mmCIF file of C-alpha atoms in Angstrom:
data_model
loop_
_atom_site.group_PDB
_atom_site.id
_atom_site.type_symbol
_atom_site.label_atom_id
_atom_site.label_comp_id
_atom_site.label_asym_id
_atom_site.label_seq_id
_atom_site.Cartn_x
_atom_site.Cartn_y
_atom_site.Cartn_z
ATOM 1 C CA MET A 23 -24.042 -25.537 -5.053
ATOM 2 C CA PRO A 24 -23.549 -23.969 -1.778
ATOM 3 C CA LYS A 25 -23.318 -20.272 -1.629
ATOM 4 C CA LYS A 26 -21.288 -19.074 1.374
ATOM 5 C CA ARG A 27 -20.797 -15.427 2.806
ATOM 6 C CA ILE A 28 -17.299 -15.257 4.631
ATOM 7 C CA LEU A 29 -16.134 -12.350 6.639
ATOM 8 C CA ILE A 30 -12.745 -11.830 7.553
ATOM 9 C CA PHE A 31 -12.192 -9.224 10.168
ATOM 10 C CA GLY A 32 -8.823 -7.576 11.433
ATOM 11 C CA GLU A 33 -6.116 -5.478 9.465
ATOM 12 C CA VAL A 34 -7.198 -6.820 6.103
ATOM 13 C CA HIS A 35 -7.716 -3.462 4.262
ATOM 14 C CA ASP A 36 -4.961 -2.205 1.676
ATOM 15 C CA VAL A 37 -2.903 -5.228 2.224
ATOM 16 C CA GLY A 38 -3.724 -7.076 -0.835
ATOM 17 C CA TYR A 39 -6.359 -9.257 0.554
ATOM 18 C CA ARG A 40 -8.764 -9.126 -2.420
ATOM 19 C CA PRO A 41 -6.187 -9.980 -5.085
ATOM 20 C CA PHE A 42 -5.031 -12.808 -2.700
ATOM 21 C CA LEU A 43 -8.594 -14.098 -2.483
ATOM 22 C CA LEU A 44 -8.997 -13.842 -6.129
ATOM 23 C CA LYS A 45 -5.826 -15.917 -6.547
ATOM 24 C CA VAL A 46 -7.116 -18.654 -4.357
ATOM 25 C CA ALA A 47 -10.426 -18.740 -6.045
ATOM 26 C CA GLY A 48 -8.702 -19.292 -9.022
ATOM 27 C CA LEU A 49 -6.431 -21.968 -7.957
ATOM 28 C CA PHE A 50 -9.583 -23.885 -6.593
ATOM 29 C CA ASP A 51 -11.390 -23.059 -10.025
ATOM 30 C CA ILE A 52 -14.270 -21.368 -8.351
ATOM 31 C CA LYS A 53 -16.985 -20.258 -10.761
ATOM 32 C CA ARG A 54 -18.452 -17.471 -8.817
ATOM 33 C CA PHE A 55 -16.781 -15.300 -6.485
ATOM 34 C CA TYR A 56 -16.660 -11.562 -5.066
ATOM 35 C CA ALA A 57 -14.945 -9.909 -2.387
ATOM 36 C CA ASP A 58 -15.260 -6.284 -1.076
ATOM 37 C CA ASN A 59 -13.760 -4.106 1.758
ATOM 38 C CA LEU A 60 -16.120 -3.153 4.502
ATOM 39 C CA ILE A 61 -16.656 -1.672 7.615
ATOM 40 C CA ILE A 62 -18.762 -3.573 10.067
ATOM 41 C CA GLY A 63 -19.210 -1.393 13.238
ATOM 42 C CA ASP A 64 -16.001 0.051 13.676
ATOM 43 C CA LYS A 65 -14.076 -3.174 12.470
ATOM 44 C CA LYS A 66 -12.311 -3.566 9.330
ATOM 45 C CA ALA A 67 -13.520 -6.656 7.168
ATOM 46 C CA VAL A 68 -13.391 -8.265 4.034
ATOM 47 C CA GLU A 69 -16.612 -9.995 2.696
ATOM 48 C CA VAL A 70 -16.237 -12.751 0.441
ATOM 49 C CA LEU A 71 -19.410 -14.382 -1.382
ATOM 50 C CA ILE A 72 -18.603 -17.727 -3.037
ATOM 51 C CA ASP A 73 -20.745 -20.107 -5.194
ATOM 52 C CA ASP A 74 -19.456 -23.514 -6.283
ATOM 53 C CA GLU A 75 -19.654 -27.139 -5.928
ATOM 54 C CA GLU A 76 -19.287 -28.024 -2.174
ATOM 55 C CA ASP A 77 -15.827 -29.738 -2.296
ATOM 56 C CA LYS A 78 -14.442 -26.424 -3.868
ATOM 57 C CA VAL A 79 -15.909 -24.061 -1.571
ATOM 58 C CA SER A 80 -14.387 -26.373 1.449
ATOM 59 C CA LEU A 81 -11.204 -26.204 -0.146
ATOM 60 C CA PHE A 82 -11.345 -22.511 -0.619
ATOM 61 C CA ILE A 83 -12.328 -22.102 3.251
ATOM 62 C CA GLU A 84 -9.844 -24.206 4.570
ATOM 63 C CA TYR A 85 -7.163 -22.488 2.532
ATOM 64 C CA ILE A 86 -8.129 -18.975 3.596
ATOM 65 C CA LYS A 87 -8.296 -20.051 7.266
ATOM 66 C CA ARG A 88 -4.424 -21.183 7.208
ATOM 67 C CA HIS A 89 -2.986 -18.538 4.802
ATOM 68 C CA LYS A 90 -3.416 -14.990 4.515
ATOM 69 C CA PRO A 91 -1.453 -11.909 2.786
ATOM 70 C CA GLU A 92 1.846 -11.267 4.355
ATOM 71 C CA ASN A 93 0.781 -8.004 5.913
ATOM 72 C CA ALA A 94 -2.569 -8.961 7.032
ATOM 73 C CA ASP A 95 -3.433 -9.572 10.811
ATOM 74 C CA VAL A 96 -6.844 -11.596 10.802
ATOM 75 C CA GLU A 97 -8.708 -11.642 14.206
ATOM 76 C CA LYS A 98 -11.580 -13.711 13.093
ATOM 77 C CA ILE A 99 -13.117 -15.463 10.180
ATOM 78 C CA GLU A 100 -16.945 -15.843 10.154
ATOM 79 C CA ILE A 101 -18.902 -18.085 7.652
ATOM 80 C CA GLU A 102 -22.429 -18.203 6.896
ATOM 81 C CA ASP A 103 -24.906 -19.419 4.396
ATOM 82 C CA TYR A 104 -25.653 -17.089 1.453
ATOM 83 C CA ASP A 105 -28.713 -17.029 -0.797
ATOM 84 C CA GLY A 106 -28.217 -13.521 -2.984
ATOM 85 C CA TYR A 107 -26.322 -13.418 -6.274
ATOM 86 C CA VAL A 108 -22.730 -13.927 -6.692
ATOM 87 C CA CYS A 109 -20.912 -12.713 -9.934
ATOM 88 C CA SER A 110 -18.865 -14.788 -12.150
ATOM 89 C CA ILE A 111 -14.873 -14.820 -11.188
ATOM 90 C CA ASP A 112 -14.399 -13.309 -14.705
ATOM 91 C CA SER A 113 -16.614 -10.263 -13.828
ATOM 92 C CA TYR A 114 -15.187 -10.098 -10.462
ATOM 93 C CA TYR A 115 -11.415 -10.181 -12.294
ATOM 94 C CA LYS A 116 -12.491 -7.202 -14.315
ATOM 95 C CA TYR A 117 -14.037 -5.311 -11.656
ATOM 96 C CA LEU A 118 -11.172 -5.568 -9.518
ATOM 97 C CA THR A 119 -8.600 -4.988 -12.220
ATOM 98 C CA ALA A 120 -10.523 -1.649 -12.804
ATOM 99 C CA LEU A 121 -10.661 -0.892 -8.989
ATOM 100 C CA GLN A 122 -6.800 -1.638 -8.670
ATOM 101 C CA LEU A 123 -5.895 0.569 -11.792
ATOM 102 C CA GLU A 124 -8.128 3.601 -10.387
ATOM 103 C CA LYS A 125 -6.189 3.294 -6.937
ATOM 104 C CA ILE A 126 -2.812 3.140 -8.844
ATOM 105 C CA ALA A 127 -3.709 6.418 -10.804
ATOM 106 C CA THR A 128 -5.215 8.153 -7.552
ATOM 107 C CA TYR A 129 -2.101 7.339 -5.438
ATOM 108 C CA GLY A 130 0.180 7.759 -8.414
ATOM 109 C CA GLY A 131 -1.309 11.577 -8.755
ATOM 110 C CA LEU A 132 -0.629 11.810 -5.007
ATOM 111 C CA MET A 133 2.955 10.501 -5.193
ATOM 112 C CA LEU A 134 3.641 12.709 -8.166
ATOM 113 C CA LYS A 135 2.479 16.064 -6.065
ATOM 114 C CA LEU A 136 4.302 14.798 -3.059
ATOM 115 C CA GLN A 137 7.365 14.174 -4.859
ATOM 116 C CA LYS A 138 7.245 17.787 -6.270
ATOM 117 C CA LEU A 139 6.818 19.131 -2.995
ATOM 118 C CA THR A 140 9.928 17.024 -1.859
ATOM 119 C CA LEU A 141 12.096 18.366 -4.624
ATOM 120 C CA GLU A 142 11.031 21.905 -3.870
ATOM 121 C CA GLU A 143 12.010 21.446 -0.335
ATOM 122 C CA LEU A 144 15.523 19.817 -1.334
ATOM 123 C CA GLU A 145 15.953 22.927 -3.628
ATOM 124 C CA LYS A 146 15.593 25.140 -0.532
ATOM 125 C CA ILE A 147 17.718 23.125 1.443
ATOM 126 C CA ASN A 148 20.266 23.212 -1.388
ATOM 127 C CA GLU A 149 19.985 26.807 -1.756
ATOM 128 C CA ASN A 150 20.669 27.236 2.151
ATOM 129 C CA LEU A 151 23.749 24.900 1.931
ATOM 130 C CA ASN A 152 25.165 26.908 -0.932
ATOM 131 C CA THR A 153 24.637 30.055 1.108
ATOM 132 C CA ARG A 154 26.177 28.634 4.172
ATOM 133 C CA ILE A 155 29.095 27.279 2.049
ATOM 134 C CA ASP A 156 29.631 30.548 0.486
ATOM 135 C CA ASP A 157 29.617 32.361 4.052
ATOM 136 C CA ILE A 158 31.993 29.891 5.315
ATOM 137 C CA GLU A 159 34.338 30.472 2.364
ATOM 138 C CA GLU A 160 34.502 33.863 2.730
ATOM 139 C CA LYS A 161 35.345 33.727 6.636
ATOM 140 C CA LEU A 162 37.879 31.085 5.528
ATOM 141 C CA LEU A 163 39.373 33.792 3.032
ATOM 142 C CA LYS A 164 39.352 36.472 5.692
ATOM 143 C CA LEU A 165 41.094 34.214 8.266
ATOM 144 C CA GLU A 166 43.669 33.189 5.681
ATOM 145 C CA LYS A 167 44.351 36.910 4.857
ATOM 146 C CA SER A 168 44.507 37.734 8.670
ATOM 147 C CA ILE A 169 46.922 34.906 9.145
ATOM 148 C CA ILE A 170 49.216 36.091 6.171
ATOM 149 C CA LYS A 171 49.124 39.709 7.424
ATOM 150 C CA ARG A 172 50.100 38.575 10.840
ATOM 151 C CA ARG A 173 52.732 35.792 9.767
ATOM 152 C CA ASN A 174 54.256 38.965 7.641
ATOM 153 C CA ARG A 175 54.573 41.194 10.534
ATOM 154 C CA HIS A 176 56.270 38.466 12.533
ATOM 155 C CA LEU A 177 58.796 38.292 9.733
ATOM 156 C CA ARG A 178 59.966 41.845 9.762
#
């Protein structure tokens, strides 16, 4: 069973690359799989560790060379032999699920804070508009009274 380390460089973080790769690994029934976001030098990369029968690994590699997540921009893919540990795809699935849930909780909390700030700003805008509308109504009422007075003077 050949083990491979694949590095995918480009705009590959926060675009769903790891779930995409997990889906592809499942499609080819890969037994051992791991993927993680890395920064190598100053470049974003996704590292993929894969271990299975040679034909499955080859199919996986050919597929990811031709396909990518919709919002990803791949600059290059490097492939090398690997001799370290690769976890089971089931273990990776659990890890990635927990990681994604953590991300949802973190960003969800941030979104709620931003939503609260937005609502507070909208309330201020609403109060400001109500004040302006009240001022305009008051001015219109004064103008209307003035017009009526002038008209009444001319009618006498």
